[in-house]
XYZ file of C-alpha atoms in Angstrom:
735
model
C -35.852 -27.813 58.322
C -37.456 -24.377 58.104
C -34.045 -22.721 58.160
C -32.872 -24.910 55.285
C -35.886 -24.055 53.122
C -35.495 -20.338 53.868
C -31.793 -20.480 52.897
C -32.614 -22.127 49.571
C -35.264 -19.508 48.774
C -32.894 -16.656 49.739
C -30.132 -17.940 47.453
C -32.615 -18.212 44.605
C -33.789 -14.622 44.962
C -30.228 -13.286 45.119
C -29.814 -14.287 41.447
C -33.147 -13.047 40.160
C -31.668 -10.152 38.125
C -29.853 -12.487 35.699
C -31.364 -12.565 32.238
C -32.556 -16.136 31.797
C -35.769 -18.201 31.643
C -37.246 -21.617 31.055
C -37.237 -22.158 27.290
C -38.668 -25.024 25.266
C -36.400 -27.404 23.393
C -33.498 -27.171 25.858
C -31.556 -30.096 27.326
C -29.556 -29.963 30.561
C -27.711 -32.137 33.014
C -27.423 -31.500 36.728
C -27.091 -32.743 40.233
C -28.265 -31.889 43.714
C -27.737 -33.093 47.208
C -29.214 -32.599 50.608
C -31.049 -34.337 53.435
C -33.352 -37.317 53.718
C -36.077 -38.236 56.235
C -38.126 -41.405 56.505
C -41.347 -42.399 58.379
C -41.997 -46.006 59.416
C -41.878 -48.362 62.392
C -38.914 -46.450 63.843
C -39.938 -42.916 63.046
C -37.759 -40.428 64.924
C -36.030 -37.085 64.345
C -33.035 -38.467 62.425
C -31.955 -36.830 59.091
C -29.317 -38.239 56.803
C -27.896 -37.574 53.324
C -29.096 -37.959 49.756
C -27.981 -36.947 46.277
C -29.034 -37.349 42.674
C -27.903 -36.714 39.116
C -30.308 -36.038 36.260
C -31.017 -35.068 32.673
C -33.711 -32.442 32.157
C -35.484 -31.590 28.924
C -37.861 -28.638 28.525
C -40.589 -29.886 26.218
C -42.158 -26.486 26.124
C -41.613 -23.498 28.345
C -44.076 -24.751 30.976
C -43.452 -28.524 30.827
C -40.192 -30.332 31.578
C -39.307 -33.999 31.581
C -36.583 -35.166 33.965
C -34.818 -38.529 34.262
C -32.818 -38.975 37.453
C -30.742 -41.420 39.412
C -30.589 -41.015 43.196
C -28.727 -42.415 46.167
C -30.359 -41.900 49.567
C -29.121 -42.928 53.008
C -31.514 -43.047 55.983
C -30.884 -43.981 59.598
C -33.114 -44.494 62.633
C -32.692 -45.194 66.338
C -33.089 -48.655 67.861
C -33.334 -47.462 71.470
C -34.734 -49.286 74.512
C -38.287 -48.264 73.718
C -37.935 -49.690 70.197
C -36.551 -52.955 71.573
C -39.519 -53.306 73.934
C -42.016 -52.514 71.188
C -40.845 -55.289 68.872
C -39.854 -58.341 71.017
C -40.482 -60.663 68.082
C -37.866 -58.670 66.083
C -35.281 -57.925 68.767
C -36.097 -60.747 71.237
C -37.622 -60.748 74.713
C -35.935 -58.362 77.137
C -33.467 -57.413 74.428
C -30.831 -54.812 75.070
C -28.254 -53.113 72.906
C -25.296 -55.408 72.553
C -27.515 -58.519 72.576
C -27.695 -60.665 69.550
C -30.599 -60.557 67.166
C -32.704 -63.743 67.539
C -31.171 -66.474 65.389
C -28.323 -64.187 64.195
C -24.766 -63.535 65.262
C -25.197 -59.811 64.654
C -25.433 -57.555 67.680
C -28.130 -54.983 68.340
C -26.784 -51.404 67.968
C -28.275 -48.020 68.871
C -29.005 -47.186 65.192
C -29.764 -48.940 61.958
C -29.569 -47.593 58.383
C -30.733 -48.170 54.826
C -29.234 -47.421 51.397
C -31.842 -46.579 48.754
C -31.250 -46.332 44.991
C -33.923 -44.583 42.900
C -34.490 -44.377 39.126
C -37.208 -41.841 38.349
C -38.940 -40.106 35.479
C -40.894 -36.981 36.454
C -42.962 -34.393 34.617
C -42.779 -30.810 35.904
C -45.090 -27.901 35.427
C -43.115 -24.623 35.415
C -44.696 -21.491 36.855
C -43.547 -18.107 35.485
C -41.283 -19.611 32.804
C -40.254 -16.179 31.476
C -38.774 -15.146 34.830
C -35.391 -15.830 36.379
C -36.996 -17.629 39.334
C -39.097 -20.523 38.015
C -40.962 -22.598 40.662
C -42.458 -25.906 39.612
C -44.441 -28.927 40.836
C -43.764 -32.430 39.618
C -45.051 -36.001 39.723
C -43.600 -39.145 38.300
C -42.914 -42.828 38.308
C -39.838 -44.543 39.659
C -38.137 -47.756 40.519
C -36.195 -48.231 43.689
C -34.019 -50.758 45.501
C -33.095 -50.653 49.168
C -30.738 -52.430 51.540
C -31.551 -52.263 55.336
C -28.359 -52.674 57.407
C -27.498 -52.985 61.101
C -25.741 -49.940 62.518
C -25.674 -46.349 61.235
C -22.917 -47.218 58.734
C -24.217 -50.651 57.698
C -20.888 -52.377 58.268
C -22.379 -54.762 60.899
C -24.314 -56.642 58.217
C -27.798 -56.982 56.816
C -30.798 -56.373 59.039
C -32.569 -59.565 60.278
C -35.499 -59.723 57.821
C -33.179 -58.606 55.004
C -30.744 -61.372 55.814
C -33.614 -63.899 55.917
C -35.031 -62.677 52.585
C -38.463 -62.049 54.051
C -39.382 -59.323 51.518
C -38.614 -57.923 48.082
C -35.933 -55.204 48.138
C -37.017 -53.491 44.945
C -40.313 -52.195 43.633
C -42.036 -49.289 41.865
C -42.368 -45.993 43.693
C -44.150 -42.700 42.998
C -42.244 -39.421 43.508
C -43.979 -36.029 43.760
C -43.005 -32.670 45.075
C -42.173 -29.037 44.552
C -38.995 -27.217 43.488
C -37.587 -24.270 41.665
C -34.894 -23.216 39.204
C -33.211 -19.851 39.481
C -31.030 -18.886 36.487
C -27.494 -17.712 37.225
C -27.143 -17.147 33.482
C -28.772 -18.548 30.354
C -27.191 -21.970 30.862
C -26.272 -22.320 34.518
C -29.161 -22.799 36.993
C -29.435 -23.183 40.743
C -32.011 -25.938 41.430
C -33.792 -27.090 44.608
C -36.588 -29.552 45.303
C -38.500 -31.320 48.037
C -39.569 -34.839 46.994
C -42.096 -37.054 48.700
C -42.148 -40.708 47.618
C -44.939 -43.266 47.944
C -42.770 -46.348 48.284
C -45.201 -49.319 48.107
C -43.321 -51.210 50.846
C -43.358 -51.299 54.639
C -39.922 -52.910 54.862
C -37.788 -49.821 54.212
C -36.662 -50.135 57.865
C -36.610 -54.015 57.679
C -39.776 -54.248 59.768
C -43.461 -54.211 58.816
C -46.225 -53.068 61.172
C -47.602 -56.598 61.241
C -44.661 -57.420 63.496
C -45.934 -54.944 66.081
C -47.164 -56.809 69.203
C -49.077 -54.072 70.918
C -48.437 -52.614 74.366
C -45.219 -53.384 76.147
C -45.088 -55.850 79.051
C -45.482 -52.961 81.456
C -48.720 -52.130 79.759
C -47.503 -48.669 78.709
C -48.194 -47.720 75.121
C -44.937 -47.448 73.086
C -44.074 -44.296 71.179
C -43.782 -46.527 68.106
C -47.323 -47.851 68.483
C -49.754 -47.140 65.668
C -47.270 -47.056 62.750
C -49.554 -48.500 60.119
C -49.214 -48.837 56.363
C -46.223 -48.452 54.005
C -43.109 -46.524 54.962
C -42.609 -42.990 53.547
C -39.503 -41.088 52.315
C -38.895 -37.344 52.014
C -35.740 -35.771 50.478
C -34.533 -32.157 50.276
C -32.059 -31.280 47.499
C -30.051 -28.224 46.359
C -27.758 -28.247 43.312
C -26.807 -26.943 39.874
C -28.219 -27.523 36.410
C -26.332 -26.775 33.175
C -28.142 -26.506 29.834
C -26.077 -27.966 27.040
C -28.493 -27.755 24.119
C -30.978 -25.158 22.923
C -31.079 -21.371 22.951
C -33.251 -18.870 24.750
C -35.281 -16.100 23.145
C -37.165 -14.305 25.901
C -39.014 -11.817 23.785
C -39.741 -14.055 20.788
C -38.180 -11.596 18.352
C -36.275 -14.242 16.427
C -32.924 -13.557 18.123
C -31.561 -15.726 20.879
C -30.644 -14.109 24.162
C -26.957 -14.718 23.481
C -27.244 -13.050 20.096
C -29.133 -10.122 21.621
C -26.478 -9.660 24.280
C -23.838 -9.817 21.568
C -25.676 -7.153 19.591
C -26.512 -5.118 22.690
C -30.290 -5.343 22.245
C -32.821 -5.948 25.016
C -33.550 -9.711 25.198
C -36.883 -8.957 26.911
C -38.102 -6.421 24.341
C -38.884 -7.687 20.830
C -38.399 -4.168 19.355
C -35.494 -2.630 21.254
C -35.404 0.630 19.338
C -39.197 0.964 19.021
C -39.126 1.530 15.271
C -41.923 -0.962 14.477
C -39.676 -3.798 13.303
C -38.776 -6.700 15.542
C -35.118 -7.029 16.385
C -34.922 -10.332 14.505
C -36.488 -8.783 11.394
C -33.979 -5.936 11.495
C -30.985 -8.253 11.844
C -32.014 -11.120 9.551
C -34.305 -9.540 6.962
C -33.438 -5.862 6.655
C -29.907 -5.923 8.122
C -30.628 -2.682 9.926
C -29.494 -1.701 13.413
C -32.001 -3.011 15.985
C -30.705 -0.463 18.513
C -31.268 2.546 16.273
C -34.754 3.412 14.987
C -33.124 5.252 12.068
C -30.198 3.074 11.025
C -29.095 5.191 8.088
C -29.685 8.492 9.879
C -31.817 9.981 7.121
C -34.641 11.166 9.370
C -37.002 8.293 8.491
C -37.462 5.369 10.831
C -36.497 1.884 9.752
C -40.112 0.688 9.508
C -41.443 3.603 7.389
C -38.668 3.345 4.799
C -39.414 -0.167 3.440
C -43.097 -0.227 4.343
C -44.258 3.285 3.474
C -41.742 5.018 1.189
C -40.136 1.935 -0.395
C -36.709 3.396 0.371
C -33.767 1.560 1.911
C -33.357 1.782 5.646
C -29.646 0.999 5.223
C -28.865 3.854 2.851
C -29.452 7.415 3.927
C -29.664 8.248 0.238
C -31.547 5.463 -1.524
C -31.233 6.912 -5.038
C -27.615 7.982 -4.402
C -28.262 11.527 -5.572
C -26.494 13.243 -2.683
C -29.617 14.193 -0.704
C -30.772 11.889 2.066
C -34.239 10.419 1.840
C -35.722 12.476 4.667
C -34.538 15.744 3.147
C -35.843 14.741 -0.289
C -39.321 14.235 1.111
C -39.069 17.598 2.883
C -38.042 19.303 -0.383
C -40.795 17.502 -2.322
C -38.258 15.768 -4.569
C -38.391 12.091 -5.394
C -36.209 9.941 -3.080
C -36.309 7.116 -5.630
C -35.275 9.255 -8.636
C -31.777 10.755 -8.573
C -32.716 13.422 -11.173
C -36.200 14.694 -10.412
C -36.294 17.458 -13.067
C -34.481 15.403 -15.750
C -31.735 17.962 -16.390
C -28.938 15.348 -16.122
C -27.813 16.652 -12.749
C -28.287 14.645 -9.580
C -30.724 16.271 -7.163
C -27.985 16.285 -4.529
C -25.560 18.118 -6.807
C -28.226 20.692 -7.589
C -29.009 21.223 -3.900
C -25.553 20.994 -2.358
C -23.057 21.753 -5.098
C -24.584 23.959 -7.740
C -27.372 25.545 -5.670
C -29.738 25.107 -8.601
C -33.398 24.194 -8.408
C -33.814 20.409 -8.611
C -37.407 20.957 -9.737
C -36.453 23.311 -12.645
C -34.219 22.077 -15.484
C -33.021 25.631 -16.424
C -32.459 27.538 -13.223
C -30.968 30.744 -14.750
C -33.252 30.770 -17.816
C -30.342 31.146 -20.272
C -31.744 28.510 -22.635
C -29.121 26.035 -21.570
C -30.250 23.287 -19.200
C -28.479 23.105 -15.892
C -27.003 19.765 -16.894
C -25.625 21.081 -20.202
C -24.102 24.060 -18.450
C -22.386 21.909 -15.850
C -21.567 18.771 -17.820
C -21.116 19.979 -21.373
C -20.119 23.656 -21.340
C -18.727 23.898 -17.809
C -20.647 27.123 -17.251
C -22.359 28.423 -14.150
C -26.018 27.384 -14.275
C -26.886 30.366 -12.078
C -25.092 33.049 -14.165
C -25.810 33.997 -17.789
C -22.210 35.174 -18.435
C -20.105 32.627 -16.652
C -16.667 33.866 -17.715
C -17.464 37.601 -17.436
C -15.962 38.298 -20.816
C -18.864 40.508 -21.891
C -20.468 37.799 -23.979
C -23.470 35.794 -22.789
C -23.039 32.027 -22.490
C -25.659 31.387 -25.182
C -24.017 33.861 -27.565
C -20.630 32.258 -27.099
C -22.005 28.774 -27.754
C -24.298 29.615 -30.640
C -22.766 32.710 -32.336
C -19.031 33.087 -31.695
C -18.201 29.439 -31.079
C -16.045 30.492 -28.160
C -15.911 28.788 -24.791
C -18.491 30.348 -22.459
C -16.588 29.032 -19.434
C -13.312 30.687 -20.390
C -12.842 34.428 -20.717
C -9.924 33.629 -23.016
C -11.023 30.809 -25.308
C -7.722 30.442 -27.165
C -5.720 30.875 -23.946
C -3.536 33.561 -25.482
C -3.706 35.951 -22.553
C -6.400 38.208 -24.065
C -10.070 37.791 -23.219
C -12.424 37.095 -26.078
C -14.116 40.499 -25.947
C -10.816 42.409 -26.140
C -9.616 40.338 -29.097
C -12.787 41.092 -31.036
C -13.194 44.764 -30.116
C -9.705 46.149 -29.365
C -6.901 44.153 -31.003
C -8.775 42.774 -34.017
C -7.214 39.374 -33.391
C -8.915 36.019 -33.703
C -10.354 34.940 -30.280
C -10.336 31.315 -31.396
C -6.703 31.382 -32.608
C -3.992 31.990 -30.063
C -1.470 33.075 -32.756
C -3.249 35.322 -35.198
C -0.156 36.227 -37.299
C 1.278 32.701 -37.215
C 4.666 33.774 -35.927
C 4.828 31.175 -33.181
C 3.950 33.548 -30.335
C 0.466 33.736 -28.905
C -1.304 37.050 -29.174
C -1.295 37.799 -25.471
C 2.443 37.156 -25.130
C 3.152 39.511 -28.029
C 1.114 42.322 -26.446
C 1.797 41.781 -22.749
C 5.260 40.229 -22.628
C 7.295 40.941 -25.738
C 5.761 44.196 -26.949
C 5.512 42.842 -30.488
C 2.677 43.255 -32.969
C 0.343 40.223 -32.864
C -0.769 40.875 -36.451
C 2.804 41.180 -37.938
C 5.179 38.203 -38.040
C 8.527 40.160 -37.922
C 8.113 43.187 -35.697
C 11.758 44.430 -35.822
C 12.303 43.673 -39.519
C 15.467 41.629 -39.041
C 14.212 38.846 -41.312
C 13.603 36.511 -38.352
C 9.969 36.124 -37.295
C 9.063 37.002 -33.730
C 8.392 33.421 -32.634
C 11.757 32.138 -33.896
C 13.546 34.994 -32.179
C 11.898 34.221 -28.845
C 11.724 30.429 -28.886
C 14.436 29.237 -31.252
C 17.192 31.831 -31.229
C 16.427 33.496 -27.869
C 16.950 36.890 -29.491
C 15.063 40.118 -28.846
C 12.156 40.359 -31.313
C 12.050 44.167 -31.010
C 15.841 44.669 -31.493
C 17.633 43.790 -34.729
C 21.017 43.273 -32.944
C 20.336 41.403 -29.731
C 23.952 40.848 -28.587
C 25.200 44.308 -29.701
C 28.122 42.788 -31.554
C 27.654 44.970 -34.639
C 25.851 42.322 -36.695
C 22.081 42.112 -37.142
C 20.379 38.983 -35.797
C 19.264 37.930 -39.260
C 22.817 38.338 -40.652
C 24.304 36.290 -37.828
C 21.789 33.466 -38.305
C 21.422 33.448 -42.065
C 24.786 34.752 -43.370
C 27.571 34.300 -40.809
C 26.097 31.374 -38.829
C 27.103 33.025 -35.581
C 25.165 33.065 -32.320
C 23.009 36.226 -32.257
C 22.789 36.107 -28.455
C 26.552 35.932 -27.815
C 28.834 38.759 -28.974
C 31.766 36.299 -29.325
C 30.373 33.134 -30.913
C 33.686 31.248 -31.134
C 34.816 32.440 -27.687
C 38.154 33.639 -29.013
C 38.061 36.973 -27.211
C 36.905 39.017 -30.227
C 33.331 40.206 -30.928
C 31.712 38.670 -33.984
C 31.286 42.120 -35.547
C 34.990 42.981 -35.010
C 36.037 39.665 -36.544
C 33.859 40.287 -39.636
C 34.299 44.029 -39.992
C 37.760 44.824 -38.452
C 40.014 41.748 -38.378
C 38.412 39.809 -41.231
C 38.702 36.641 -39.193
C 36.168 33.849 -39.080
C 33.705 34.577 -36.207
C 32.796 30.885 -35.942
C 36.418 29.634 -35.803
C 38.487 30.570 -32.791
C 41.734 29.931 -34.760
C 41.187 31.327 -38.224
C 44.753 30.666 -39.455
C 44.977 27.270 -37.770
C 48.245 28.125 -36.055
C 47.145 26.692 -32.720
C 46.599 30.142 -31.187
C 43.067 31.533 -30.994
C 42.362 34.772 -32.790
C 41.874 36.780 -29.597
C 45.211 35.668 -28.105
C 46.983 36.536 -31.337
C 45.453 40.032 -31.485
C 45.355 40.915 -27.807
C 48.104 38.857 -26.102
C 50.832 37.868 -28.543
C 50.292 40.697 -31.061
C 50.488 38.219 -33.902
C 48.489 38.191 -37.115
C 45.382 35.997 -36.728
C 45.309 35.545 -40.497
C 48.971 34.393 -40.785
C 50.192 31.090 -39.484
C 53.803 32.347 -39.028
C 53.657 35.983 -38.114
C 57.432 36.518 -37.701
C 58.396 34.376 -40.709
C 60.824 32.311 -38.624
C 59.655 29.028 -40.141
C 57.702 28.169 -36.982
C 53.910 28.475 -36.668
C 52.850 30.935 -33.995
C 51.245 28.163 -31.939
C 54.402 26.017 -32.125
C 56.511 28.873 -30.816
C 54.160 29.501 -27.880
C 53.131 25.971 -26.998
C 56.031 23.786 -28.108
C 59.281 25.765 -28.313
C 58.390 28.483 -25.828
C 59.829 31.071 -28.254
C 58.403 34.480 -29.084
C 56.031 34.196 -32.091
C 56.477 37.900 -32.840
C 60.345 37.697 -32.786
C 62.044 35.524 -35.368
C 65.224 35.212 -33.182
C 64.049 34.747 -29.593
C 67.529 34.215 -28.029
C 69.118 36.974 -30.163
C 71.961 34.826 -31.474
C 71.273 35.786 -35.107
C 69.900 32.366 -35.878
C 66.112 32.453 -36.543
C 64.049 30.303 -34.258
C 63.068 27.892 -37.021
C 66.755 27.165 -37.773
C 68.036 27.455 -34.203
C 68.668 24.067 -32.606
C 68.817 25.831 -29.253
C 66.279 28.656 -29.661
C 66.114 29.360 -25.947
C 69.898 29.334 -25.361
C 72.049 31.897 -27.130
C 74.762 30.218 -29.187
C 76.638 30.527 -32.433
C 75.746 29.763 -36.018
C 76.985 26.338 -36.989
C 76.838 24.135 -39.994
C 76.976 21.079 -37.756
C 73.696 19.304 -37.641
C 71.966 19.861 -34.336
C 74.468 22.540 -33.282
C 73.203 25.595 -35.154
C 72.575 28.368 -32.669
C 73.753 26.240 -29.751
C 76.378 27.292 -27.180
C 79.816 25.678 -26.706
C 79.823 22.590 -24.457
C 79.823 23.665 -20.811
C 82.790 22.857 -18.584
C 82.631 20.167 -15.935
C 81.571 21.674 -12.612
C 79.649 24.516 -14.218
C 76.509 25.349 -12.218
C 73.426 27.021 -13.669
C 70.489 28.139 -11.430
C 66.815 27.940 -12.303
C 65.133 29.806 -9.406
C 61.869 30.332 -11.260
C 60.940 26.631 -11.251
C 58.386 26.947 -8.474
C 56.736 24.273 -6.303
C 53.535 24.207 -4.264
C 54.387 25.070 -0.653
C 55.678 22.133 1.428
C 55.364 19.666 -1.503
C 57.377 18.435 -4.455
C 54.581 19.295 -6.939
C 55.264 21.906 -9.633
C 53.228 25.106 -9.316
C 52.043 25.678 -12.864
C 49.806 28.549 -11.721
C 52.923 30.680 -12.331
C 53.811 30.866 -16.067
C 57.516 31.121 -15.186
C 57.505 27.510 -14.028
C 56.652 26.124 -17.457
C 59.079 28.513 -19.249
C 62.006 27.652 -16.923
C 61.289 23.938 -17.125
C 61.493 24.333 -20.910
C 64.841 26.172 -20.604
C 66.121 23.507 -18.195
C 65.114 20.757 -20.617
C 66.808 22.610 -23.490
C 69.955 23.090 -21.379
C 70.217 19.400 -20.449
C 69.575 18.212 -24.020
C 71.947 20.717 -25.695
C 74.432 18.019 -26.686
C 75.165 14.309 -26.654
C 77.134 12.915 -23.784
C 76.293 15.737 -21.413
C 75.673 14.492 -17.886
C 74.377 16.551 -14.994
C 73.473 16.426 -11.340
C 70.248 18.086 -10.294
C 70.600 19.959 -7.041
C 67.766 21.100 -4.806
C 68.253 24.089 -2.489
C 66.036 25.689 0.126
C 65.981 28.914 2.108
C 66.578 28.998 5.843
C 62.857 29.529 6.472
C 61.208 26.694 8.375
C 62.485 23.439 9.846
C 65.977 22.475 8.610
C 65.201 18.766 8.543
C 62.052 19.356 6.495
C 63.970 21.733 4.185
C 66.523 18.992 3.614
C 63.768 16.448 2.805
C 61.972 18.878 0.456
C 65.169 19.792 -1.424
C 65.870 16.105 -2.036
C 62.278 15.395 -3.103
C 62.193 18.398 -5.450
C 65.531 17.482 -7.052
C 64.188 13.969 -7.669
C 60.927 15.433 -9.039
C 62.889 17.465 -11.621
C 64.809 14.328 -12.619
C 61.503 12.428 -13.060
C 60.157 15.231 -15.200
C 63.295 15.356 -17.404
C 63.125 11.600 -17.937
C 59.416 11.903 -18.828
C 60.381 14.498 -21.447
C 62.738 12.081 -23.187
C 66.035 12.853 -21.469
C 68.183 9.721 -21.355
C 68.864 8.226 -17.958
C 72.617 8.361 -18.750
C 72.353 12.125 -18.911
C 71.376 12.318 -15.252
C 74.167 11.559 -12.805
C 71.976 12.000 -9.786
C 69.732 14.192 -7.668
C 71.003 15.832 -4.503
C 69.258 17.923 -1.898
C 71.275 20.423 0.105
C 68.487 21.985 2.111
C 69.543 25.431 3.314
C 73.239 24.518 3.640
C 74.402 26.282 0.418
C 72.582 29.629 0.230
C 73.242 31.770 -2.801
C 72.508 34.903 -0.857
C 73.099 35.241 2.859
C 69.826 35.588 4.726
C 69.516 38.136 7.556
C 69.268 37.063 11.171
C 68.653 38.669 14.536
C 67.851 42.390 14.525
C 68.384 42.670 10.765
C 65.758 40.015 10.182
C 63.239 41.828 12.348
C 63.829 45.161 10.569
C 63.539 43.762 7.028
C 60.235 43.975 5.210
C 58.497 40.780 4.200
C 58.832 41.682 0.538
C 62.629 42.175 0.694
C 63.070 39.085 2.817
C 61.076 37.006 0.288
C 63.233 38.326 -2.590
C 66.357 37.045 -0.797
C 64.849 33.700 0.132
C 63.493 33.179 -3.376
C 67.058 33.247 -4.721
C 68.063 30.514 -2.286
C 65.010 28.322 -3.144
C 66.293 27.047 -6.481
C 67.055 24.135 -8.754
C 70.691 24.082 -9.857
C 72.156 22.042 -12.708
C 75.776 20.988 -12.207
C 77.765 19.619 -15.174
C 79.436 16.320 -14.267
C 80.368 15.298 -17.800
C 80.608 17.563 -20.798
C 79.514 16.915 -24.343
C 81.204 14.230 -26.446
């Protein structure tokens, strides 16, 4: 028994560090179990089992009410000595295995009893604020019991029980000691020792009145002297779980759970020692109960609301940029954001502008600090903010210039220089109204800011710079021989481009030398621009038909491919305008369509056109060479020279490269020429076919072997070029 009690106490103390306590208003359920011991007619050293379940309610921290239901089993020995002591109960000379008098049941070595208890107890709790809470209790209960034969009770009811010689239920009075040790706020290890005054002597089925005195041998029995009611003692150890109610150890208004959640000390009502209880900080002031200065302003959370009337949640109650603690140190008002009334926050004065928050005009320039900062954007600590040589007050009150800008009109000249040196208006960026600001005229363009047209070309400086992009200090910007004003106002040419119409002639040359129109690239509308006529074709840019051959210069160049400076391009004494074949020398003829045309060619006649060039390894014409276009024109003229003419277009290649590819290219190129002729209006009946011969029919023999190696690339190319050709073969002559 001692070992059991010591074990219970040891377990309790192992959990003493847990933060918990007995708290009023809490409801719990629990159970315990342990050993039972009875004293009566058969008192011996037998222990058996008991258990109970209960509901426990803490009325206040020191008083608890508990309602419990218990089941207890006891057993006791019915040995030889017991049989001799109670012959009226067991029978004379009874032995184990004999029958009980008047019963069929046999006497065993042990009997037992099952006891049910229903109890209500009131406990007094010692040290309710500690983890280990011992208590004493008394109460009132009701019990029922059932004495049985044998230690399991399966042999049947005990004799007096079976005969109904006593009541098996009655009131009983429990009392005892116990303890609770808190594993946490809700879970508790409980233990108790309960002694019960039972009010019956039949717990073991036998009352002391049945005792007959000394045994027959005259020796006093060990059971002699058992007088009065039977007694019951139980020892229990178990768990209790609190399901309702919260704990608040320190009475600060926060439950233990809430304190653990917040990280405060559940056993200290003012964790941070700032003078406010943790509950007040959390619920009333919303400050940090773990920090004596929640807002970090140097004042503790208690002093702010109680002493200075400031907020303990805002480091800067008046939101002026200086925290409350610093304001008190500086002697400024923590509840007034602008102590000196200069329209600047105290914090801005201290931290931003470095002005005196107790003096509305720090620099004594007759402008308040607020006006300087907010209205004039000047430095409240300097009397000439923009360093333009004029004091801020003078600029505001006398010159009406901006005291925060050295250059009020933003023209690139500071106000003092405009007034004293250049005699310009410091409030007007363009004194002469020419569209250029004064600073740009002096510093960038070198013009006179008080004169609108510096170079005297009748265009004001601003228009020259911004509109016409001309040089305002030069009267002929593009050096074309015409003044800028003349170009703009008289000739409508571009004064920044020497050749306005991009015809290859300067505007001045067109006006002064060639008398052409400098804004029209083709003055005579002959489809050739003036520059090409003068410089390339040597034609008259003022005459549509320079050579008087009845064809406009542009037609000759672009359409007929004739020479616009030669009235008879093919030299057959028929002028180009009358010549039906101006590119093929012929004879004069009165026949329509035959004038200047040659006699019909004979069948089988071949004519080569080696200067129709193609892009390498393709069938695409190479128009980068002018000869291609000219020879295509001659080819077209040749094929269309008369009705009924039919030709075969032959393609030939040099021996350079792969023969198979040369064959393919010659065929493709012959077909390409046919396509082109058809696209130019040649009738399909005029084309008998297209044939490619590759390098099989060279016009000039190409060198091989040693001769090839010795020949220069240039000479070799001249030979090969003759073999790379388009040939026209007459298959049917003219009708």
